[in-house]
Short mmCIF file of C-alpha atoms and ligand atoms in Angstrom, two decimals:
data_model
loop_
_atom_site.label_atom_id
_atom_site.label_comp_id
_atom_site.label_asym_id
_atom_site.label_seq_id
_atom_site.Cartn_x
_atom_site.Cartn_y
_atom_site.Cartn_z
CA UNK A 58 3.47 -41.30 -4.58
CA UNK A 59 1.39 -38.48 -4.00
CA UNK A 60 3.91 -35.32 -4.72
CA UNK A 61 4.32 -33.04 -1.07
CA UNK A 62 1.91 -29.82 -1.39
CA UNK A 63 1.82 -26.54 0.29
CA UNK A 64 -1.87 -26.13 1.09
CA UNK A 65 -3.57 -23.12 2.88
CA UNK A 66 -6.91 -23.95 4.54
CA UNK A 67 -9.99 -21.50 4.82
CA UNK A 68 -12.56 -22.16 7.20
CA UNK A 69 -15.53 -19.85 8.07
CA UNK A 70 -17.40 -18.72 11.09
CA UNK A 71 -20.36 -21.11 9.99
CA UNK A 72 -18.04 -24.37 9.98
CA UNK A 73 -16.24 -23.23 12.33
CA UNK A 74 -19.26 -22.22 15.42
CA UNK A 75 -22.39 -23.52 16.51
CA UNK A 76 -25.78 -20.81 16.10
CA UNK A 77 -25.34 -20.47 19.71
CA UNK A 78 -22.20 -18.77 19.31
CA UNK A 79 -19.90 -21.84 20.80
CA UNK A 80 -17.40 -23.62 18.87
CA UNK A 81 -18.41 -26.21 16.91
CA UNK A 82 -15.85 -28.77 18.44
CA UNK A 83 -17.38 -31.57 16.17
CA UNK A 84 -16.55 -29.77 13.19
CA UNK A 85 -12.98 -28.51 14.62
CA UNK A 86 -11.55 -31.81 15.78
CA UNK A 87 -12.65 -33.23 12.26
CA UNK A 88 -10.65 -30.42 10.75
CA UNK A 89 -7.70 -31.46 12.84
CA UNK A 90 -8.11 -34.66 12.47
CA UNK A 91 -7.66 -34.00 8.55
CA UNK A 92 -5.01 -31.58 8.69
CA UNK A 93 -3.26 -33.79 11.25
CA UNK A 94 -3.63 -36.58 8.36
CA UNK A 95 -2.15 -34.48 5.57
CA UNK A 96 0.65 -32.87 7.50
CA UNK A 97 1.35 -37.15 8.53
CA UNK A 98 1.58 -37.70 4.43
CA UNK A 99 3.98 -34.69 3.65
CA UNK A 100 2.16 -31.81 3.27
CA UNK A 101 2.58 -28.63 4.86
CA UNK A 102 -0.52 -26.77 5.88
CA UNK A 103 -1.53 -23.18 6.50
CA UNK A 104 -4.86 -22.54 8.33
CA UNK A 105 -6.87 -19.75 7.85
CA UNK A 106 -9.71 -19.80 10.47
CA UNK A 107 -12.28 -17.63 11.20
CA UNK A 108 -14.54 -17.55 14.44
CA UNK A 109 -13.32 -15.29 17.19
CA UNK A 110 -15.90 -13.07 17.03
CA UNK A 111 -18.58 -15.76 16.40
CA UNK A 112 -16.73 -17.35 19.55
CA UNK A 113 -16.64 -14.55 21.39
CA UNK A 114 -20.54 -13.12 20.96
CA UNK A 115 -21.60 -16.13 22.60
CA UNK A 116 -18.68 -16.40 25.74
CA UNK A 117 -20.47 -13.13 26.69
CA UNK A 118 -23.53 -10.76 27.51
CA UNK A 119 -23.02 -7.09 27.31
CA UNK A 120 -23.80 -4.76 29.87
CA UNK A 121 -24.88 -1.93 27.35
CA UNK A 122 -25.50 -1.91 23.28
CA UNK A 123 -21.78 -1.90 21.74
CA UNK A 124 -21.81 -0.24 18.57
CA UNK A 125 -20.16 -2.75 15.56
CA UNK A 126 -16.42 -1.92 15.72
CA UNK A 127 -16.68 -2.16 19.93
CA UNK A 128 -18.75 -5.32 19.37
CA UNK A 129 -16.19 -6.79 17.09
CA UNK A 130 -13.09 -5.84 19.07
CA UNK A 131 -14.49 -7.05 22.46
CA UNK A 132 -15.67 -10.37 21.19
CA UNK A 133 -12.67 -10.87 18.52
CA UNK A 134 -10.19 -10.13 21.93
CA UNK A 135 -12.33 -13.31 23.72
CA UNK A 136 -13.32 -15.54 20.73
CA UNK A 137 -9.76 -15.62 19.26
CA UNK A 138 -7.99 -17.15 22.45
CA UNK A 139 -10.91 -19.52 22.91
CA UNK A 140 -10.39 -20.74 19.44
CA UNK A 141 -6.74 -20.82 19.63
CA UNK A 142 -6.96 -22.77 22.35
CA UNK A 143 -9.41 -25.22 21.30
CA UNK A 144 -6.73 -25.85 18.16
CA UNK A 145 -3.92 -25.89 20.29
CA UNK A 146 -5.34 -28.24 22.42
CA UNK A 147 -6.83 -30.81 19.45
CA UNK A 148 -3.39 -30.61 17.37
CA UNK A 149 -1.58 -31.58 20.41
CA UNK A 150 -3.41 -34.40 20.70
CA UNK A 151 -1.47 -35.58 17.47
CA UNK A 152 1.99 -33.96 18.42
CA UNK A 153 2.01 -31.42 16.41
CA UNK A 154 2.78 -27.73 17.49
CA UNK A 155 0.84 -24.97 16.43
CA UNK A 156 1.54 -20.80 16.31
CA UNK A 157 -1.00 -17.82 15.94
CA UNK A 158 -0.40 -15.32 13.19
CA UNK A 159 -2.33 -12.31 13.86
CA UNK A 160 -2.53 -10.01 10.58
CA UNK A 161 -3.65 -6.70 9.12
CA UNK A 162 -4.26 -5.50 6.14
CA UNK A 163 -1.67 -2.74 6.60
CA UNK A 164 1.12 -5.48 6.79
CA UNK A 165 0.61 -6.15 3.02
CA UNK A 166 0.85 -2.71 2.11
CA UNK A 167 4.75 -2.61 2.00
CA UNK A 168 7.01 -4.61 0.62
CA UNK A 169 9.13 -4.79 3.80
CA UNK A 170 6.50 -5.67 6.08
CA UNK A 171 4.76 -8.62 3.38
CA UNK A 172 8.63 -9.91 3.38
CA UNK A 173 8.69 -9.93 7.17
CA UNK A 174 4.99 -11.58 7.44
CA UNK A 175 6.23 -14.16 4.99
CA UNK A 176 9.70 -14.85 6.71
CA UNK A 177 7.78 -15.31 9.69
CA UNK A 178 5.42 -18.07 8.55
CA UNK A 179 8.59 -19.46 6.21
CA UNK A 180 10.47 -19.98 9.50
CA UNK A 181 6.94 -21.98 11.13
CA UNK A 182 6.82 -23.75 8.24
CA UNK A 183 10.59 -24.93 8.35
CA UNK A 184 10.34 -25.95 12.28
CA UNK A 185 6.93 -27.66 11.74
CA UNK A 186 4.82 -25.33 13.04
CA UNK A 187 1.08 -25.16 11.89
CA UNK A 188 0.08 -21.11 11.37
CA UNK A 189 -3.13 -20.45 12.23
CA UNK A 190 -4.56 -17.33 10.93
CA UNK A 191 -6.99 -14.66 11.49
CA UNK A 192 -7.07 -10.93 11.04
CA UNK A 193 -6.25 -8.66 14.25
CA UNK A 194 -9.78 -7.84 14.42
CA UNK A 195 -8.81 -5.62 17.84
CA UNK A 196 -6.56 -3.75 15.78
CA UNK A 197 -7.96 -3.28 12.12
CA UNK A 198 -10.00 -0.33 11.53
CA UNK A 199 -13.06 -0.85 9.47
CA UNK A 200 -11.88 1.45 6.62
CA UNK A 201 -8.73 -0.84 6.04
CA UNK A 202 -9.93 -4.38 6.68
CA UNK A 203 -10.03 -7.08 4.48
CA UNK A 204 -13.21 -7.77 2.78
CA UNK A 205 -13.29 -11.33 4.81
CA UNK A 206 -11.45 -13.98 5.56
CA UNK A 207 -11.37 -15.34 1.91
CA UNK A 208 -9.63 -12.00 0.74
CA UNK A 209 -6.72 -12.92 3.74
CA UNK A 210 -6.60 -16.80 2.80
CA UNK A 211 -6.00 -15.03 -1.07
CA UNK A 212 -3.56 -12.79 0.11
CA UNK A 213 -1.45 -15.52 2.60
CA UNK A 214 -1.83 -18.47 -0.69
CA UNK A 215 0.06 -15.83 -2.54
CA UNK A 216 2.44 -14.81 -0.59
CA UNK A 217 3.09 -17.89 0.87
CA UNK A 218 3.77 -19.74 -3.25
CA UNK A 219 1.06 -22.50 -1.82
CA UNK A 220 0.38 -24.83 -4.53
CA UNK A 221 -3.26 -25.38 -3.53
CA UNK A 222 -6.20 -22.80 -1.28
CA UNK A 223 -8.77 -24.20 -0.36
CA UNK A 224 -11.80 -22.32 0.81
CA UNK A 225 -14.32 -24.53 2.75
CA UNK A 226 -17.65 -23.53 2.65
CA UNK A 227 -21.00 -24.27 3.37
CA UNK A 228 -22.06 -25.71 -0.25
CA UNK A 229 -20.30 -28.59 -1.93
CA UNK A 230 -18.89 -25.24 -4.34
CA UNK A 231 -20.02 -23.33 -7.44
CA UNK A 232 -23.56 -24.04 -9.00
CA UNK A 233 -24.91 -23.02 -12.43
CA UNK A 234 -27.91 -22.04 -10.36
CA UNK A 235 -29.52 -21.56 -6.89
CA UNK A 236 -27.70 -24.35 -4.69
CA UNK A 237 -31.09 -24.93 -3.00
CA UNK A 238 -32.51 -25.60 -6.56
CA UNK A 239 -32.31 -29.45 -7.31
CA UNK A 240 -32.11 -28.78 -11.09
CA UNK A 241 -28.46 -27.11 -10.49
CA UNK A 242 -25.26 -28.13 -11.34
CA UNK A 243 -22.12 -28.15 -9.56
CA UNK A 244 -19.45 -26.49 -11.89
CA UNK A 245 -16.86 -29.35 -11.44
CA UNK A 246 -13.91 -27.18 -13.28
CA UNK A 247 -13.58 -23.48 -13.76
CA UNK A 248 -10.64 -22.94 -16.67
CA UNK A 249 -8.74 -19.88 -16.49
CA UNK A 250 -10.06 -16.59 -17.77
CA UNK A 251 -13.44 -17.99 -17.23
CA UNK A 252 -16.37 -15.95 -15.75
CA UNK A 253 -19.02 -17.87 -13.55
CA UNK A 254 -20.06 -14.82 -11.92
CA UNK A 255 -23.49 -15.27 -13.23
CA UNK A 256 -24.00 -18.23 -11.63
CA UNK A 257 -22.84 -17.44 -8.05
CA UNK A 258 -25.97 -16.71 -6.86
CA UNK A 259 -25.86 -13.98 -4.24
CA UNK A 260 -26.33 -15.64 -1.09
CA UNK A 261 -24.90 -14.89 2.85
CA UNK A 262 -25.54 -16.58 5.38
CA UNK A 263 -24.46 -16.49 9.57
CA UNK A 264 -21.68 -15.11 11.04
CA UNK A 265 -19.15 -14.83 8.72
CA UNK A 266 -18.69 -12.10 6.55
CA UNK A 267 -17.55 -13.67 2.76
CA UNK A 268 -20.18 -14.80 0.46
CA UNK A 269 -19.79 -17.04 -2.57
CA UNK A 270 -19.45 -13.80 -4.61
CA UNK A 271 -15.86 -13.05 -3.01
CA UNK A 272 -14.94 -16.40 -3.02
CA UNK A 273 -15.62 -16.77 -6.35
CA UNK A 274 -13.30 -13.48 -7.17
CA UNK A 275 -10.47 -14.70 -5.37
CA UNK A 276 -10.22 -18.05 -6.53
CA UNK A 277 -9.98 -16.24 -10.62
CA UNK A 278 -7.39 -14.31 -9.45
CA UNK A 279 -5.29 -16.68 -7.70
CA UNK A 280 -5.71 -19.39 -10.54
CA UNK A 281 -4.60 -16.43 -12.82
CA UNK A 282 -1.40 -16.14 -10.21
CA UNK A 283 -0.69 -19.53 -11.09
CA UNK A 284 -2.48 -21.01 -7.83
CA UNK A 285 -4.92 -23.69 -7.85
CA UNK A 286 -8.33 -23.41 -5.51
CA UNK A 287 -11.00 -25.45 -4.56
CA UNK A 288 -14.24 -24.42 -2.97
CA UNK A 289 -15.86 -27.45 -1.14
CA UNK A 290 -18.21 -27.88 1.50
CA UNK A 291 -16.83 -27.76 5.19
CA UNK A 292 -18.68 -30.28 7.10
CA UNK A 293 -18.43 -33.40 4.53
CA UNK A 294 -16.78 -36.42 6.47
CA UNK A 295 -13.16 -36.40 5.80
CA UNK A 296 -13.13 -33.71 2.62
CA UNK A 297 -9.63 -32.20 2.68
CA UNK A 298 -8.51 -35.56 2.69
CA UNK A 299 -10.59 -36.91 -0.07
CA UNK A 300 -9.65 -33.35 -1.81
CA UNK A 301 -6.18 -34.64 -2.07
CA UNK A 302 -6.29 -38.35 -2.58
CA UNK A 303 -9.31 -38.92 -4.30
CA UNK A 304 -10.89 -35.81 -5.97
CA UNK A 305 -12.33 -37.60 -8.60
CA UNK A 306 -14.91 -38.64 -6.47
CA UNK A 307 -15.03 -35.80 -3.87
CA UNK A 308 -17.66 -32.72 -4.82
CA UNK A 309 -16.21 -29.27 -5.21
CA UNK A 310 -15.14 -26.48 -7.96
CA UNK A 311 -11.65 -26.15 -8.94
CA UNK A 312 -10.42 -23.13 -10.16
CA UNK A 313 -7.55 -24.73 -13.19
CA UNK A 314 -4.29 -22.29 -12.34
CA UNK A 315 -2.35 -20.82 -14.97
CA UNK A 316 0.48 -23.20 -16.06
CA UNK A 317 2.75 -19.84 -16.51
CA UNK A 318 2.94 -18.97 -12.43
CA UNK A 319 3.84 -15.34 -11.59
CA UNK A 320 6.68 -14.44 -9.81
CA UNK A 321 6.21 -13.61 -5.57
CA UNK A 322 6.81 -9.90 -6.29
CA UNK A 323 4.25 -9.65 -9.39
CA UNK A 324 1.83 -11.41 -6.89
CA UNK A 325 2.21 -9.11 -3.84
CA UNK A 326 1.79 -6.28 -6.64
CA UNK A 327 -1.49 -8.06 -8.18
CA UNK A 328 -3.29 -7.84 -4.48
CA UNK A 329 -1.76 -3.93 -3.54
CA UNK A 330 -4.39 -1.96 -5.59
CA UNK A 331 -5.99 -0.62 -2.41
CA UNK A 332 -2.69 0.69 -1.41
CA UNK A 333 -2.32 2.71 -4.61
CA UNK A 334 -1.11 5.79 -4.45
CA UNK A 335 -2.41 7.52 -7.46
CA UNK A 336 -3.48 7.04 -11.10
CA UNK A 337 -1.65 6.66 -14.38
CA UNK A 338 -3.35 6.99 -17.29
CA UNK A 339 -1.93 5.04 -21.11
CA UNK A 340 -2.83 5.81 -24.37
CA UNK A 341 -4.44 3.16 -26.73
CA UNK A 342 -1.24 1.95 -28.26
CA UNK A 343 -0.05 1.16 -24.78
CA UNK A 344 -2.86 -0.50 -23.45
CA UNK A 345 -2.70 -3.55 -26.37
CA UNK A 346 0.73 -3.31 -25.59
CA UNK A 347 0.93 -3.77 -22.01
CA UNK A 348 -2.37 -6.85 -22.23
CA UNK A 349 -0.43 -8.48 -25.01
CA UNK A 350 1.10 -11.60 -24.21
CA UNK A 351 4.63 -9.84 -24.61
CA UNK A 352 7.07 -8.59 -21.82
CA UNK A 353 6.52 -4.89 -21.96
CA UNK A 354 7.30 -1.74 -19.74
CA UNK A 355 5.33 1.10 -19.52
CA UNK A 356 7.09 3.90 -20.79
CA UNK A 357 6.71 7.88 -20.31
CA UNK A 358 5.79 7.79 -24.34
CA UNK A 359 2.42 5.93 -23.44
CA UNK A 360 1.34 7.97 -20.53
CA UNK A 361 -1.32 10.50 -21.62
CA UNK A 362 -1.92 11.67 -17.79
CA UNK A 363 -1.95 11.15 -14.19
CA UNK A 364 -3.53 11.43 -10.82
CA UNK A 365 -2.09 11.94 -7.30
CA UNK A 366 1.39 11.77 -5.94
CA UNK A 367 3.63 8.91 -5.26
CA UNK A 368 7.63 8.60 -4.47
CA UNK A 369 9.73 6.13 -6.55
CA UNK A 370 8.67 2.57 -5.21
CA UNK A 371 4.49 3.14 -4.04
CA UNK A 372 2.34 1.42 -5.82
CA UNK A 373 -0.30 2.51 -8.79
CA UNK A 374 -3.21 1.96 -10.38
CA UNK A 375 -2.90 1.94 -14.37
CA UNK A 376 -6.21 2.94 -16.83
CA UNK A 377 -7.09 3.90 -19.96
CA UNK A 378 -7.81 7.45 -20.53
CA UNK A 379 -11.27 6.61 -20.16
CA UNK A 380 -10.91 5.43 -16.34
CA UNK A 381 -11.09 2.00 -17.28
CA UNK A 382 -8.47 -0.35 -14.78
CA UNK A 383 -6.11 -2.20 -16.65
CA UNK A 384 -3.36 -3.31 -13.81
CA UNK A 385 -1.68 -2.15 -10.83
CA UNK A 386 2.58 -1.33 -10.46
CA UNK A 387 5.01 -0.58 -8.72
CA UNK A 388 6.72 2.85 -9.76
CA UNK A 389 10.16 3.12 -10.75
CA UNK A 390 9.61 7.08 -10.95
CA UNK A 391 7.97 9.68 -8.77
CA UNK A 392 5.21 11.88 -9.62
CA UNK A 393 6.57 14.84 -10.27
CA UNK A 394 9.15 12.93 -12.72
CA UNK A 395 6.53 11.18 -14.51
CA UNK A 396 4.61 14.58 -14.98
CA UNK A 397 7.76 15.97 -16.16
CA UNK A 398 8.01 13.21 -19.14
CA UNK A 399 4.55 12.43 -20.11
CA UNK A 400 4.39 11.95 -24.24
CA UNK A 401 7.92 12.03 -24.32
CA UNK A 402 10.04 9.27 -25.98
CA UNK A 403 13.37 7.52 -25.09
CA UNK A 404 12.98 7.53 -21.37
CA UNK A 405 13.55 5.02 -18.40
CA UNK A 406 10.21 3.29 -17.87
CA UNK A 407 7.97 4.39 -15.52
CA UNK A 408 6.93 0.80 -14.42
CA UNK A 409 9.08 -1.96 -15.42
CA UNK A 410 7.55 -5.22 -16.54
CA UNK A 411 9.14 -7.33 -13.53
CA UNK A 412 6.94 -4.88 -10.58
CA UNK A 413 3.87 -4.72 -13.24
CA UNK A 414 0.40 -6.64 -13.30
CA UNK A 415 -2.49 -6.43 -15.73
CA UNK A 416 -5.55 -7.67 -14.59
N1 LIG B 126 -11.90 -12.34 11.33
C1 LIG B 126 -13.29 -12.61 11.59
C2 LIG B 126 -13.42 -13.56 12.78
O1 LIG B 126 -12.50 -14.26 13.12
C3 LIG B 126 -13.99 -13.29 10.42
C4 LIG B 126 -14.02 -12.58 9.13
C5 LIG B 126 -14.88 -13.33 8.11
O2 LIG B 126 -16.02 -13.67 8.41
O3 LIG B 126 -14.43 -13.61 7.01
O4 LIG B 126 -14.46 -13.61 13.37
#
């Protein structure tokens, strides 16, 4: 018996719509058809799905040039219903219900509105809803949007404590090479702290905007989480499914989690850096400190300096003296308190280890 996973599904522009600019139903109703088949064996399943403004570039012709954020407001606005509807339409052909989450960067910023997101989809979860996902592409404003819909599916895994992403693609996953190059490899298994960067050979392609490259970087930060991901290829016959019953025999690259899992709060802290507020820097002694395996705090006594200013609870980026990242936290002082005690010894910590993560 098979033990009952929480999976979140990522599916791109490229599975997802035709070059034309219409949805690939083909491709959708298979997608349904496997999600339909997992949710029927005990899973519960988030979607992530791109395609509204793939959808919506081809539902219509412009009357004058749009610049890029018009163009992708106006055809996210039309794409997204068409797609929503086209899923509503093919789940309910197996009973089940589905609901529309609409997201923004922004809504992961604080820790109020990430708990509110994530009570949200909880309570979907619990009725036997199936959330759909996309980012509010009407809404989000260039400088603040995610990277792609492979940074969201990262984000939602986390938040959500899914056991398993998986990012479906347009190759079969990871290759020690070119994937258009019969001499490469697939990379079957990618073990924690590994770097296959060098492989992932830098290659875009259609509408969507993730390449391999981000994948890649999500999936080693996720397994580091404690969250296992598999890249496979979109439009094989029945792959989620095989992914699950029989991935011995089923092509793609898993990313091995971290048998130690981090704790919801650590994770919403590991994907905040962009929300940082400011800068603080550690001395040598409390750099080892802080990467060794141990539960430590960062305390005034390690601080050698810092940049910008933040009220007790914003988040921060940490670095060595010389600028180099070493985590992100959540700070239990203010600036002007941690000016106040830089150097000094005996103090409250400025981060404590339970709202701290090193990269
Ligand atoms: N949110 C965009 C859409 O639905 C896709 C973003 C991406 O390509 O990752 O069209």
């Amino acid at each position: 018996m098979l033990r009952k996973l929480r999976i979140v599904v990522k599916v791109g522009s490229n599975v997802l719509t035709r070059n034309d600019g219409k949805p690939n139903v083909t491709n959708m109703s298979s997608l349904v058809d496997q999600i339909a088949c997992l949710r029927n064996s005990g899973h519960e399943v988030i979607l992530v799905s791109s395609g509204a403004v793939a959808c919506g570039r081809g539902a219509l012709t412009t009357t004058r040039t749009l610049d890029a954020v018009a163009q992708r407001q106006l055809f996210s606005s039309i794409g997204q219903i068409r797609l929503i509807n086209l899923y509503n339409s093919l789940f309910a052909e197996y009973g089940y219900v589905v609901g529309q989450v609409l997201t923004q960067k922004e809504n992961f910023s604080s820790r109020t509105s990430y708990l509110n997101q994530r009570s949200c989809m909880q309570t979907m979860l619990e009725n036997g809803v199936i959330p759909i996902v996309n980012e509010n592409d009407t809404a989000s404003l260039t400088e603040l949007m995610f990277t792609d819909n492979d940074e969201l599916s990262g984000l939602i895994a986390a938040m959500m404590d899914a056991d398993l992403l998986v990012i479906l693609s347009n190759v079969d996953g990871i290759y020690d090479g070119n994937p258009n190059d019969p001499s490469s490899r697939l990379i079957e298994k990618v073990m924690p702290g590994e770097d296959v960067s060098a492989s992932v050979v830098a290659s875009k392609s259609g509408f969507g905007r993730g390449g391999m490259g981000t994948k890649c970087g999500i999936a080693r930060k996720l397994s580091e989480e404690g969250v296992k991901v598999i890249i496979a290829r979109g439009n094989r016959p029945g792959v989620l499914v095989d992914l699950i019953e029989t991935p011995e025999t089923t092509p793609h690259t898993e990313f091995v989690p971290r048998t130690e899992s981090l704790s919801n709060i650590k994770r919403w802290i590991a994907h905040s850096g962009s929300f940082a507020k400011g800068v603080i820097k550690v001395d040598e002694n409390a750099a080892t400190a802080l990467r060794s395996d141990r539960a430590v705090s960062l305390l005034p006594v390690g601080v050698v300096g810092i940049d910008g200013e933040w009220e007790e609870g914003d988040i921060v980026t940490l670095t060595t003296a010389s600028g180099c990242v070493i985590g992100v936290g959540r700070a239990s002082l203010g600036s002007s308190d941690v000016a106040a005690m830089i150097g000094r010894r005996g103090e409250r910590p400025v981060i404590h280890y339970d709202y701290l993560f090193i990269e």
